[in-house]
Short mmCIF file of C-alpha atoms in Angstrom, two decimals:
data_model
loop_
_atom_site.label_atom_id
_atom_site.label_comp_id
_atom_site.label_asym_id
_atom_site.label_seq_id
_atom_site.Cartn_x
_atom_site.Cartn_y
_atom_site.Cartn_z
CA UNK A 1 0.16 -0.05 0.05
CA UNK A 2 1.54 3.49 -1.12
CA UNK A 3 1.99 6.34 1.45
CA UNK A 4 -0.04 9.47 1.11
CA UNK A 5 2.89 11.49 2.43
CA UNK A 6 6.27 11.18 4.15
CA UNK A 7 4.93 12.54 7.50
CA UNK A 8 1.49 13.25 9.02
CA UNK A 9 1.35 16.07 11.54
CA UNK A 10 -1.60 16.13 13.83
CA UNK A 11 -2.79 19.49 15.19
CA UNK A 12 -1.36 22.03 12.80
CA UNK A 13 2.18 22.07 14.36
CA UNK A 14 3.77 24.77 12.31
CA UNK A 15 7.32 24.50 13.55
CA UNK A 16 7.49 20.73 13.13
CA UNK A 17 5.94 21.15 9.64
CA UNK A 18 8.35 23.99 8.71
CA UNK A 19 11.35 21.88 9.55
CA UNK A 20 9.87 19.06 7.46
CA UNK A 21 9.46 21.48 4.60
CA UNK A 22 13.00 22.62 5.04
CA UNK A 23 14.09 19.00 4.65
CA UNK A 24 12.20 18.49 1.55
CA UNK A 25 9.70 16.06 3.12
CA UNK A 26 6.03 15.80 2.07
CA UNK A 27 3.55 16.49 4.93
CA UNK A 28 -0.20 16.07 5.38
CA UNK A 29 -1.36 18.60 8.20
CA UNK A 30 -4.41 17.77 10.06
CA UNK A 31 -6.41 20.01 12.12
CA UNK A 32 -10.07 19.75 13.48
CA UNK A 33 -10.48 23.72 13.41
CA UNK A 34 -11.02 25.94 10.44
CA UNK A 35 -7.94 27.32 8.62
CA UNK A 36 -8.44 30.69 10.19
CA UNK A 37 -7.40 29.12 13.54
CA UNK A 38 -3.89 28.43 12.29
CA UNK A 39 -1.35 29.09 15.07
CA UNK A 40 -3.54 27.50 17.75
CA UNK A 41 -2.85 28.87 21.22
CA UNK A 42 0.41 30.60 20.22
CA UNK A 43 -1.61 33.17 18.36
CA UNK A 44 -3.52 34.23 21.60
CA UNK A 45 -0.32 34.39 23.56
CA UNK A 46 1.65 37.41 24.92
CA UNK A 47 4.73 36.00 23.09
CA UNK A 48 6.79 35.64 26.24
CA UNK A 49 10.06 33.64 25.76
CA UNK A 50 12.42 32.38 28.19
CA UNK A 51 16.03 33.41 27.10
CA UNK A 52 19.36 33.28 29.05
CA UNK A 53 22.21 35.69 28.92
CA UNK A 54 20.51 37.66 26.11
CA UNK A 55 21.54 41.01 24.73
CA UNK A 56 18.28 42.41 26.02
CA UNK A 57 19.14 41.15 29.55
CA UNK A 58 22.68 42.55 29.42
CA UNK A 59 21.33 46.01 28.11
CA UNK A 60 19.03 46.01 31.24
CA UNK A 61 22.05 45.29 33.49
CA UNK A 62 20.99 41.74 34.18
CA UNK A 63 23.69 39.10 34.72
CA UNK A 64 22.52 35.60 33.90
CA UNK A 65 24.20 32.33 32.97
CA UNK A 66 23.32 28.85 31.90
CA UNK A 67 24.27 27.49 35.29
CA UNK A 68 22.08 30.00 37.20
CA UNK A 69 19.08 29.33 34.79
CA UNK A 70 19.50 25.42 35.29
CA UNK A 71 19.60 25.94 39.05
CA UNK A 72 16.51 27.81 38.92
CA UNK A 73 14.68 25.31 36.54
CA UNK A 74 15.62 22.47 38.61
CA UNK A 75 14.69 24.08 41.89
CA UNK A 76 11.42 24.86 40.31
CA UNK A 77 10.67 21.45 38.70
CA UNK A 78 11.36 19.47 41.85
CA UNK A 79 11.77 16.24 39.67
CA UNK A 80 11.22 13.33 42.08
CA UNK A 81 9.60 10.46 40.09
CA UNK A 82 11.20 7.55 38.04
CA UNK A 83 9.51 8.81 35.01
CA UNK A 84 11.17 12.11 35.28
CA UNK A 85 14.28 10.76 33.54
CA UNK A 86 13.35 12.08 30.14
CA UNK A 87 11.80 15.28 31.39
CA UNK A 88 14.99 16.18 33.30
CA UNK A 89 17.14 15.36 30.12
CA UNK A 90 14.85 17.62 28.06
CA UNK A 91 15.09 20.32 30.83
CA UNK A 92 18.90 20.29 30.55
CA UNK A 93 18.68 20.41 26.81
CA UNK A 94 16.09 23.28 26.88
CA UNK A 95 18.19 25.43 29.12
CA UNK A 96 21.12 24.91 26.82
CA UNK A 97 18.96 25.91 23.80
CA UNK A 98 17.71 29.07 25.61
CA UNK A 99 21.25 29.99 26.61
CA UNK A 100 22.68 29.10 23.30
CA UNK A 101 21.15 29.25 19.69
CA UNK A 102 17.39 29.92 20.56
CA UNK A 103 17.72 33.61 20.17
CA UNK A 104 19.99 33.56 17.00
CA UNK A 105 17.66 31.00 15.49
CA UNK A 106 14.61 33.00 15.99
CA UNK A 107 16.43 36.16 14.87
CA UNK A 108 17.29 34.65 11.42
CA UNK A 109 13.52 33.98 11.09
CA UNK A 110 12.62 37.62 11.52
CA UNK A 111 11.64 37.40 15.22
CA UNK A 112 12.51 40.46 17.29
CA UNK A 113 11.99 41.39 20.99
CA UNK A 114 10.60 44.25 23.22
CA UNK A 115 13.70 45.77 24.80
CA UNK A 116 12.49 45.63 28.39
CA UNK A 117 12.82 41.96 29.98
CA UNK A 118 10.10 40.87 32.30
CA UNK A 119 10.59 39.29 35.70
CA UNK A 120 8.01 36.46 36.27
CA UNK A 121 7.67 33.68 39.00
CA UNK A 122 10.06 35.48 41.38
CA UNK A 123 9.89 32.81 43.91
CA UNK A 124 10.91 34.14 47.28
CA UNK A 125 12.06 30.93 49.11
CA UNK A 126 15.73 30.30 48.79
CA UNK A 127 18.40 30.09 46.10
CA UNK A 128 17.78 26.49 45.26
CA UNK A 129 14.00 26.81 45.47
CA UNK A 130 11.32 27.88 43.00
CA UNK A 131 11.53 30.98 40.79
CA UNK A 132 13.56 33.08 38.48
CA UNK A 133 16.63 34.60 40.08
CA UNK A 134 16.70 37.18 37.35
CA UNK A 135 14.40 38.71 34.65
CA UNK A 136 14.16 36.39 31.70
CA UNK A 137 10.77 36.87 30.26
CA UNK A 138 11.39 38.26 26.66
CA UNK A 139 8.22 39.60 24.93
CA UNK A 140 8.13 39.05 21.31
CA UNK A 141 7.66 42.11 19.19
CA UNK A 142 4.23 41.39 17.69
CA UNK A 143 3.44 39.09 20.52
CA UNK A 144 1.93 35.62 19.69
CA UNK A 145 1.10 36.51 16.09
CA UNK A 146 4.57 37.92 15.45
CA UNK A 147 5.96 34.55 16.80
CA UNK A 148 3.55 32.50 14.58
CA UNK A 149 4.09 34.45 11.39
CA UNK A 150 7.52 33.15 10.15
CA UNK A 151 6.61 29.53 10.82
CA UNK A 152 3.28 29.99 9.11
CA UNK A 153 4.98 31.57 6.09
CA UNK A 154 7.31 28.53 5.74
CA UNK A 155 4.27 26.13 5.81
CA UNK A 156 2.26 28.14 3.29
CA UNK A 157 5.50 28.13 1.14
CA UNK A 158 5.47 24.35 1.49
CA UNK A 159 1.75 24.25 0.40
CA UNK A 160 2.72 26.31 -2.73
CA UNK A 161 5.45 23.96 -3.44
CA UNK A 162 3.36 21.00 -3.26
CA UNK A 163 5.08 19.63 -0.06
CA UNK A 164 2.27 20.39 2.17
CA UNK A 165 -1.41 19.27 2.10
CA UNK A 166 -3.35 21.21 4.68
CA UNK A 167 -6.43 19.34 5.74
CA UNK A 168 -8.46 21.48 8.06
CA UNK A 169 -11.80 20.18 9.67
CA UNK A 170 -10.18 16.79 9.94
CA UNK A 171 -10.54 15.34 13.40
CA UNK A 172 -8.37 12.33 14.19
CA UNK A 173 -9.98 9.39 15.93
CA UNK A 174 -7.60 6.63 15.64
CA UNK A 175 -3.92 5.49 14.84
CA UNK A 176 -3.22 2.28 13.14
CA UNK A 177 -0.33 -0.01 12.48
CA UNK A 178 1.16 -1.88 9.67
CA UNK A 179 3.74 -4.41 10.57
CA UNK A 180 4.09 -2.97 14.19
CA UNK A 181 4.70 0.56 12.85
CA UNK A 182 2.16 3.22 13.40
CA UNK A 183 1.49 4.63 9.77
CA UNK A 184 -2.22 5.02 9.44
CA UNK A 185 -4.34 8.01 10.81
CA UNK A 186 -8.08 7.82 10.48
CA UNK A 187 -10.88 10.16 11.65
CA UNK A 188 -13.88 12.13 10.70
CA UNK A 189 -14.26 15.18 8.37
CA UNK A 190 -16.27 17.86 9.96
CA UNK A 191 -18.56 20.27 7.99
CA UNK A 192 -17.12 23.39 6.72
CA UNK A 193 -17.16 26.24 9.25
CA UNK A 194 -16.66 30.00 9.13
CA UNK A 195 -16.46 30.29 13.00
CA UNK A 196 -14.10 33.29 14.00
CA UNK A 197 -10.84 32.06 15.54
CA UNK A 198 -11.22 30.82 18.97
CA UNK A 199 -15.04 30.57 18.75
CA UNK A 200 -16.81 27.07 18.89
CA UNK A 201 -16.92 25.54 15.53
CA UNK A 202 -19.46 22.83 14.24
CA UNK A 203 -18.91 19.19 15.14
CA UNK A 204 -21.24 18.02 12.56
CA UNK A 205 -19.68 14.95 10.74
CA UNK A 206 -19.78 14.86 7.00
CA UNK A 207 -17.39 12.09 6.00
CA UNK A 208 -14.40 10.08 7.01
CA UNK A 209 -10.83 9.83 6.10
CA UNK A 210 -7.72 7.58 6.28
CA UNK A 211 -4.13 8.65 5.48
CA UNK A 212 -0.81 6.66 5.56
CA UNK A 213 2.71 7.97 6.15
CA UNK A 214 6.12 6.79 7.24
CA UNK A 215 5.81 8.82 10.57
CA UNK A 216 3.16 10.63 12.53
CA UNK A 217 3.97 13.85 14.80
CA UNK A 218 1.31 14.56 17.50
CA UNK A 219 1.13 18.36 18.28
CA UNK A 220 -2.47 18.37 19.32
CA UNK A 221 -1.99 20.55 22.59
CA UNK A 222 -3.31 20.05 26.14
CA UNK A 223 -6.45 19.87 28.09
CA UNK A 224 -7.20 23.46 29.34
CA UNK A 225 -10.48 23.80 27.54
CA UNK A 226 -11.88 20.49 28.92
CA UNK A 227 -12.78 21.36 32.51
CA UNK A 228 -14.22 17.84 33.32
CA UNK A 229 -10.78 16.40 32.32
CA UNK A 230 -8.94 19.12 34.33
CA UNK A 231 -10.88 18.12 37.41
CA UNK A 232 -10.54 14.40 36.72
CA UNK A 233 -6.54 14.94 36.72
CA UNK A 234 -6.49 17.55 39.42
CA UNK A 235 -3.92 16.50 42.07
CA UNK A 236 -4.66 16.00 45.72
CA UNK A 237 -1.72 18.37 46.48
CA UNK A 238 -3.56 21.30 45.09
CA UNK A 239 -6.68 20.78 47.13
CA UNK A 240 -10.19 20.35 45.91
CA UNK A 241 -10.68 21.44 42.25
CA UNK A 242 -12.73 24.61 41.89
CA UNK A 243 -16.44 24.25 40.93
CA UNK A 244 -16.05 27.47 38.77
CA UNK A 245 -13.21 28.05 36.55
CA UNK A 246 -12.46 30.38 33.74
CA UNK A 247 -10.92 29.25 30.41
CA UNK A 248 -7.68 30.57 29.28
CA UNK A 249 -8.03 28.55 26.07
CA UNK A 250 -10.86 27.69 23.64
CA UNK A 251 -13.02 24.66 24.10
CA UNK A 252 -11.22 22.76 21.16
CA UNK A 253 -8.25 22.30 23.53
CA UNK A 254 -9.80 19.23 24.87
CA UNK A 255 -7.01 16.64 25.23
CA UNK A 256 -8.82 14.06 23.25
CA UNK A 257 -5.84 13.16 21.09
CA UNK A 258 -3.81 12.15 24.21
CA UNK A 259 -6.27 9.39 24.74
CA UNK A 260 -6.09 8.44 21.20
CA UNK A 261 -2.31 8.19 21.27
CA UNK A 262 -2.45 6.28 24.48
CA UNK A 263 -4.84 3.66 23.00
CA UNK A 264 -2.23 3.26 20.30
CA UNK A 265 0.48 2.31 22.75
CA UNK A 266 1.86 5.74 23.86
CA UNK A 267 2.76 6.28 27.61
CA UNK A 268 1.03 9.32 28.98
CA UNK A 269 2.85 10.58 32.16
CA UNK A 270 2.66 13.08 34.80
CA UNK A 271 -1.08 13.85 33.96
CA UNK A 272 -1.57 15.17 37.49
CA UNK A 273 1.02 18.06 36.81
CA UNK A 274 -0.77 21.13 35.48
CA UNK A 275 -0.49 24.89 35.46
CA UNK A 276 -3.45 27.23 36.11
CA UNK A 277 -3.47 30.94 36.99
CA UNK A 278 -4.94 32.37 39.99
CA UNK A 279 -5.24 36.00 38.74
CA UNK A 280 -8.08 35.33 36.14
CA UNK A 281 -10.79 37.87 35.34
CA UNK A 282 -13.71 37.37 33.04
CA UNK A 283 -13.09 38.91 29.68
CA UNK A 284 -15.82 41.62 29.30
CA UNK A 285 -15.52 41.05 25.42
CA UNK A 286 -15.25 37.23 25.30
CA UNK A 287 -14.05 35.20 22.16
CA UNK A 288 -14.86 31.75 23.66
CA UNK A 289 -17.10 30.38 26.28
CA UNK A 290 -15.96 31.30 29.97
CA UNK A 291 -13.18 33.26 28.41
CA UNK A 292 -10.82 34.48 31.13
CA UNK A 293 -7.98 36.91 30.99
CA UNK A 294 -4.98 36.62 33.29
CA UNK A 295 -3.51 39.76 34.96
CA UNK A 296 0.21 40.02 34.80
CA UNK A 297 0.69 41.85 38.03
CA UNK A 298 3.58 43.87 39.36
CA UNK A 299 4.46 43.32 43.02
CA UNK A 300 2.45 46.07 44.82
CA UNK A 301 -1.17 45.02 45.13
CA UNK A 302 -2.25 43.61 48.41
CA UNK A 303 -3.45 40.02 47.87
CA UNK A 304 -6.40 38.90 50.06
CA UNK A 305 -8.36 35.77 50.25
CA UNK A 306 -12.09 35.66 50.02
CA UNK A 307 -12.43 36.59 53.77
CA UNK A 308 -10.04 39.70 53.54
CA UNK A 309 -7.14 38.04 55.01
CA UNK A 310 -3.66 38.79 53.50
CA UNK A 311 -2.08 35.80 51.71
CA UNK A 312 0.98 34.48 53.49
CA UNK A 313 4.67 35.16 52.48
CA UNK A 314 5.91 34.90 49.87
CA UNK A 315 2.55 34.61 48.02
CA UNK A 316 2.82 38.10 46.47
CA UNK A 317 1.55 38.92 43.05
CA UNK A 318 4.01 37.46 40.49
CA UNK A 319 6.00 35.27 42.79
CA UNK A 320 4.48 31.71 43.02
CA UNK A 321 1.58 30.69 40.80
CA UNK A 322 1.12 27.11 41.97
CA UNK A 323 2.01 27.92 45.59
CA UNK A 324 -0.76 30.50 45.64
CA UNK A 325 -3.28 28.09 43.86
CA UNK A 326 -2.61 25.43 46.65
CA UNK A 327 -3.07 27.95 49.31
CA UNK A 328 -6.49 29.34 47.86
CA UNK A 329 -7.87 25.86 47.31
CA UNK A 330 -7.40 25.04 51.00
CA UNK A 331 -9.25 28.18 52.19
CA UNK A 332 -12.66 27.06 51.50
CA UNK A 333 -13.30 29.64 48.90
CA UNK A 334 -12.35 29.84 45.24
CA UNK A 335 -11.81 33.55 44.66
CA UNK A 336 -9.36 36.00 46.06
CA UNK A 337 -8.84 39.86 45.65
CA UNK A 338 -6.25 42.33 44.70
CA UNK A 339 -6.71 45.61 46.74
CA UNK A 340 -4.89 48.52 44.97
CA UNK A 341 -5.19 52.03 43.69
CA UNK A 342 -5.02 53.96 40.17
CA UNK A 343 -1.40 54.59 40.67
CA UNK A 344 -0.63 50.90 40.91
CA UNK A 345 -2.89 49.80 38.34
CA UNK A 346 -1.63 52.24 35.81
CA UNK A 347 1.90 51.03 36.20
CA UNK A 348 1.78 47.44 37.24
CA UNK A 349 -1.17 45.79 35.45
CA UNK A 350 -0.65 44.14 32.10
CA UNK A 351 -3.27 41.66 30.62
CA UNK A 352 -2.12 38.36 29.01
CA UNK A 353 -2.84 37.89 25.33
CA UNK A 354 -2.24 39.28 22.03
CA UNK A 355 -5.64 40.74 21.74
CA UNK A 356 -5.12 42.65 25.17
CA UNK A 357 -1.93 44.32 24.00
CA UNK A 358 -2.66 45.99 20.64
CA UNK A 359 0.43 48.28 20.74
CA UNK A 360 2.78 45.35 20.98
CA UNK A 361 0.83 43.02 18.66
CA UNK A 362 0.62 45.71 16.01
CA UNK A 363 4.23 46.56 16.45
CA UNK A 364 3.44 50.27 17.00
CA UNK A 365 6.21 52.12 18.79
CA UNK A 366 4.06 55.21 19.03
CA UNK A 367 1.20 53.17 20.79
CA UNK A 368 3.78 51.60 23.19
CA UNK A 369 4.91 55.07 24.11
CA UNK A 370 1.34 56.20 24.51
CA UNK A 371 0.64 53.23 26.97
CA UNK A 372 3.74 54.37 28.93
CA UNK A 373 2.48 57.79 29.18
CA UNK A 374 -1.12 57.02 30.12
CA UNK A 375 -2.31 57.13 33.69
CA UNK A 376 -4.00 53.81 32.89
CA UNK A 377 -3.56 51.86 29.64
CA UNK A 378 -6.62 51.66 27.62
CA UNK A 379 -7.07 47.90 27.64
CA UNK A 380 -6.85 47.99 31.43
CA UNK A 381 -9.15 51.02 31.58
CA UNK A 382 -11.75 49.00 29.65
CA UNK A 383 -11.69 46.28 32.27
CA UNK A 384 -11.97 48.95 34.99
CA UNK A 385 -15.05 50.31 33.29
CA UNK A 386 -16.67 47.12 31.89
CA UNK A 387 -15.24 44.09 33.72
CA UNK A 388 -17.62 42.38 36.15
CA UNK A 389 -14.74 41.63 38.63
CA UNK A 390 -13.70 45.16 39.15
CA UNK A 391 -14.93 47.50 41.85
CA UNK A 392 -13.61 51.20 41.81
CA UNK A 393 -14.47 53.66 44.52
CA UNK A 394 -13.21 56.82 46.23
CA UNK A 395 -13.32 55.40 49.77
CA UNK A 396 -12.89 52.18 51.50
CA UNK A 397 -16.29 51.77 52.98
CA UNK A 398 -17.82 51.96 49.49
CA UNK A 399 -15.16 49.57 48.12
CA UNK A 400 -16.09 46.90 50.80
CA UNK A 401 -19.78 47.37 50.04
CA UNK A 402 -19.04 46.78 46.38
CA UNK A 403 -16.83 43.70 47.02
CA UNK A 404 -19.54 42.16 49.17
CA UNK A 405 -22.20 43.04 46.56
CA UNK A 406 -20.24 41.33 43.88
CA UNK A 407 -20.05 37.98 45.65
CA UNK A 408 -23.53 38.13 47.15
CA UNK A 409 -22.02 37.50 50.66
CA UNK A 410 -20.80 39.77 53.52
CA UNK A 411 -17.39 38.09 53.48
CA UNK A 412 -15.32 41.21 53.98
CA UNK A 413 -15.36 43.01 57.24
CA UNK A 414 -14.53 46.72 56.61
CA UNK A 415 -12.90 47.22 60.03
CA UNK A 416 -10.39 44.29 59.63
CA UNK A 417 -9.54 45.21 56.06
CA UNK A 418 -8.95 48.87 57.15
CA UNK A 419 -6.61 47.75 59.94
CA UNK A 420 -4.66 45.60 57.39
CA UNK A 421 -4.20 48.30 54.84
CA UNK A 422 -3.38 50.97 57.41
CA UNK A 423 -0.82 48.59 58.88
CA UNK A 424 0.75 48.12 55.60
CA UNK A 425 0.77 51.82 54.77
CA UNK A 426 2.58 52.58 58.00
CA UNK A 427 5.51 50.39 56.81
CA UNK A 428 6.09 52.84 53.83
CA UNK A 429 7.23 55.62 56.02
CA UNK A 430 10.88 54.29 56.36
CA UNK A 431 13.28 52.81 53.90
CA UNK A 432 13.37 49.62 56.09
CA UNK A 433 10.46 47.31 57.10
CA UNK A 434 9.51 44.04 58.52
CA UNK A 435 6.87 43.55 55.79
CA UNK A 436 8.51 41.43 53.18
CA UNK A 437 6.13 42.49 50.46
CA UNK A 438 7.35 46.11 50.92
CA UNK A 439 10.98 44.77 50.79
CA UNK A 440 10.04 42.91 47.58
CA UNK A 441 8.65 46.08 46.01
CA UNK A 442 11.74 48.08 46.88
CA UNK A 443 13.95 45.18 45.69
CA UNK A 444 11.97 45.00 42.38
CA UNK A 445 12.67 48.86 41.74
CA UNK A 446 16.50 48.19 41.82
CA UNK A 447 15.88 46.41 38.50
CA UNK A 448 15.77 49.10 35.83
CA UNK A 449 12.90 47.38 33.76
CA UNK A 450 10.66 47.30 36.93
CA UNK A 451 11.50 50.72 37.87
CA UNK A 452 10.67 52.00 34.16
CA UNK A 453 7.49 50.27 33.55
CA UNK A 454 6.37 47.60 35.89
CA UNK A 455 6.60 48.78 39.52
CA UNK A 456 5.05 51.66 41.23
CA UNK A 457 7.07 53.77 43.75
CA UNK A 458 6.12 52.79 47.29
CA UNK A 459 3.22 54.76 48.54
CA UNK A 460 0.29 54.46 50.93
CA UNK A 461 -2.73 52.78 49.32
CA UNK A 462 -5.13 54.94 51.35
CA UNK A 463 -3.36 58.08 50.00
CA UNK A 464 -6.29 60.00 48.35
CA UNK A 465 -3.69 61.37 45.73
CA UNK A 466 -3.14 57.77 44.42
CA UNK A 467 -6.81 56.91 44.13
CA UNK A 468 -9.34 55.96 43.38
CA UNK A 469 -9.39 52.45 45.29
CA UNK A 470 -9.71 49.43 43.18
CA UNK A 471 -10.60 45.86 44.18
CA UNK A 472 -10.28 43.08 41.59
CA UNK A 473 -12.07 39.74 42.19
CA UNK A 474 -9.68 36.95 40.84
CA UNK A 475 -10.71 33.49 39.78
CA UNK A 476 -8.85 30.25 38.77
CA UNK A 477 -8.04 30.35 35.08
CA UNK A 478 -7.14 27.07 33.23
CA UNK A 479 -4.14 27.10 31.04
CA UNK A 480 -1.61 24.25 30.54
CA UNK A 481 -1.20 20.64 31.24
CA UNK A 482 2.33 20.03 32.33
CA UNK A 483 2.50 16.35 31.75
CA UNK A 484 1.91 14.51 28.35
CA UNK A 485 3.35 11.78 26.09
CA UNK A 486 6.74 10.54 27.17
CA UNK A 487 9.45 11.13 24.46
CA UNK A 488 13.06 10.82 24.27
CA UNK A 489 15.58 13.50 23.33
CA UNK A 490 14.58 12.65 19.62
CA UNK A 491 10.92 13.45 20.18
CA UNK A 492 10.11 9.76 19.65
CA UNK A 493 7.01 8.74 21.67
CA UNK A 494 7.65 5.95 24.25
CA UNK A 495 5.68 2.92 25.37
CA UNK A 496 4.98 2.14 28.99
CA UNK A 497 7.95 -0.27 28.73
CA UNK A 498 10.30 2.71 27.64
CA UNK A 499 10.69 1.65 24.10
CA UNK A 500 9.91 3.91 21.22
CA UNK A 501 6.46 3.61 19.66
CA UNK A 502 7.47 2.88 16.07
CA UNK A 503 6.57 5.82 13.67
CA UNK A 504 5.16 8.36 16.32
CA UNK A 505 6.84 11.52 17.48
CA UNK A 506 5.26 14.32 19.76
CA UNK A 507 5.97 17.88 20.53
CA UNK A 508 4.46 20.89 22.32
CA UNK A 509 1.89 20.63 25.06
CA UNK A 510 0.92 17.02 23.99
CA UNK A 511 4.54 16.05 24.90
CA UNK A 512 4.60 17.97 28.16
CA UNK A 513 6.67 20.54 26.20
CA UNK A 514 9.18 17.73 25.85
CA UNK A 515 9.80 14.39 27.59
CA UNK A 516 6.28 14.18 29.04
CA UNK A 517 6.85 17.04 31.46
CA UNK A 518 9.79 19.19 30.99
CA UNK A 519 8.67 21.58 33.69
CA UNK A 520 8.12 18.98 36.60
CA UNK A 521 5.72 20.46 39.03
CA UNK A 522 6.07 24.15 38.29
CA UNK A 523 7.10 26.41 35.40
CA UNK A 524 9.38 29.56 35.32
CA UNK A 525 7.03 31.30 32.64
CA UNK A 526 7.99 31.95 29.07
CA UNK A 527 8.76 28.32 28.77
CA UNK A 528 5.66 27.14 27.27
CA UNK A 529 5.93 28.73 23.78
CA UNK A 530 9.61 28.03 24.00
CA UNK A 531 9.11 24.49 24.74
CA UNK A 532 6.68 24.21 21.76
CA UNK A 533 9.34 25.75 19.49
CA UNK A 534 12.20 23.51 20.84
CA UNK A 535 10.32 20.23 20.88
CA UNK A 536 8.52 21.08 17.50
CA UNK A 537 11.87 21.67 15.96
CA UNK A 538 13.34 18.43 17.30
CA UNK A 539 10.28 16.41 16.21
CA UNK A 540 10.29 17.83 12.71
CA UNK A 541 13.98 17.30 12.23
CA UNK A 542 14.09 13.75 13.65
CA UNK A 543 11.02 12.65 11.64
CA UNK A 544 12.68 14.02 8.58
CA UNK A 545 15.78 11.95 9.25
CA UNK A 546 13.82 8.86 9.91
CA UNK A 547 11.73 8.71 6.69
CA UNK A 548 13.24 7.31 3.43
#
């Protein structure tokens, strides 16, 4: 029986396909969504990438190294399972990539970066614990679409040259073997859809398909849009899963291909490791169902639980995502609050996603300068004015009434909250303090990037000149699965016995961004997109070498 192509790529993996095209291989590209959804989750992203010892870091007076980055990665990942063998190998290889050719490889493809490097996941425990010791979050100029574009161009060039057959609205339901090698992909053809990117598309079946190739690459993503599966895989260490969650990804990120690969013999590991954000707010202008946006906060907002109690050290904004999630899920309530003022929100709030950053996405220097000069950036102002999770008032009494009205329960006691804020404000009067969050704010402002655009000068929250006061209700926002199909360093999918599953490769979130869980238990941020790039590149190159 003849092959229909050299390689079949499932899930519109642009990086893997671009590498296969560069090697002159023929590809069938399968995706259940319409063509306008090309780019998947990368399109919606902020475009943040983890780089080590970059020119951008050096210009911002940041001293970084491969050894420091690996120390941070291993301290964050906490690898402690027998099946962490390949994830740890992938972690070491990825840090080498981030400290080596990653930036130059992207630069050759036309990718450029915003000059100010962000400092995400700051940790706050110890030198060998969780967190980035230095800023490493490099924002792509053009955000997610700017990162997708060069790879999409290469794939479309492959279509024009007859190397790539793009088959959208093709949903895979099975993998088959010939002589022990997985070489057959079958599934359902869905009816054409003109659904806008990210919105739900029809699942009406109009036909069936079956294609054969020498190799299959799985790049189908994770489980974040499937809340039932998220809850089913929720780890006990993170407490009880929330009854109400916002979605950071569209519904088609459903994890179904992981089960199909497993049924064909693939080993799915670390499925209880996952990455969800605690600073989610409802999108006032949603694209998909339960559409949530993550606030990328600076360090100054007071973070309170649902009863108005301050979160413990070091659970400050931007320090430890999963540590905060674990704490929240053991409080008996699913939401928390940021308390801040206009001075803080204007300088410290960024919103994750390409659509929430039109200046960076549109590569407009003028608009970026305008954002820096504005009291409150326009996308943030829109949430203040229209977002259901925002309470804006001139005095604390009115703010507390609004908070309790929003939740429908009198959970916040004004007197207790006032004492908490006043106590914090007293700590601002001196350059020294016992309040470790105030220490963290002052430490952040020693970094030039934070001082310029990300951290407000320390001030009293109840100072009328800094007002109005703002309370933001925060919900859990689904995002990434950190586990996935186990792969070796050639991106070959492994069986439960540790042997390669003949003919099958995996990359991106479906492979836990490499190895079946390159992040271990926690991530350093900027490492998800980069993991897709690195593992996709590897899968494409290795599959190209394997076919005749």
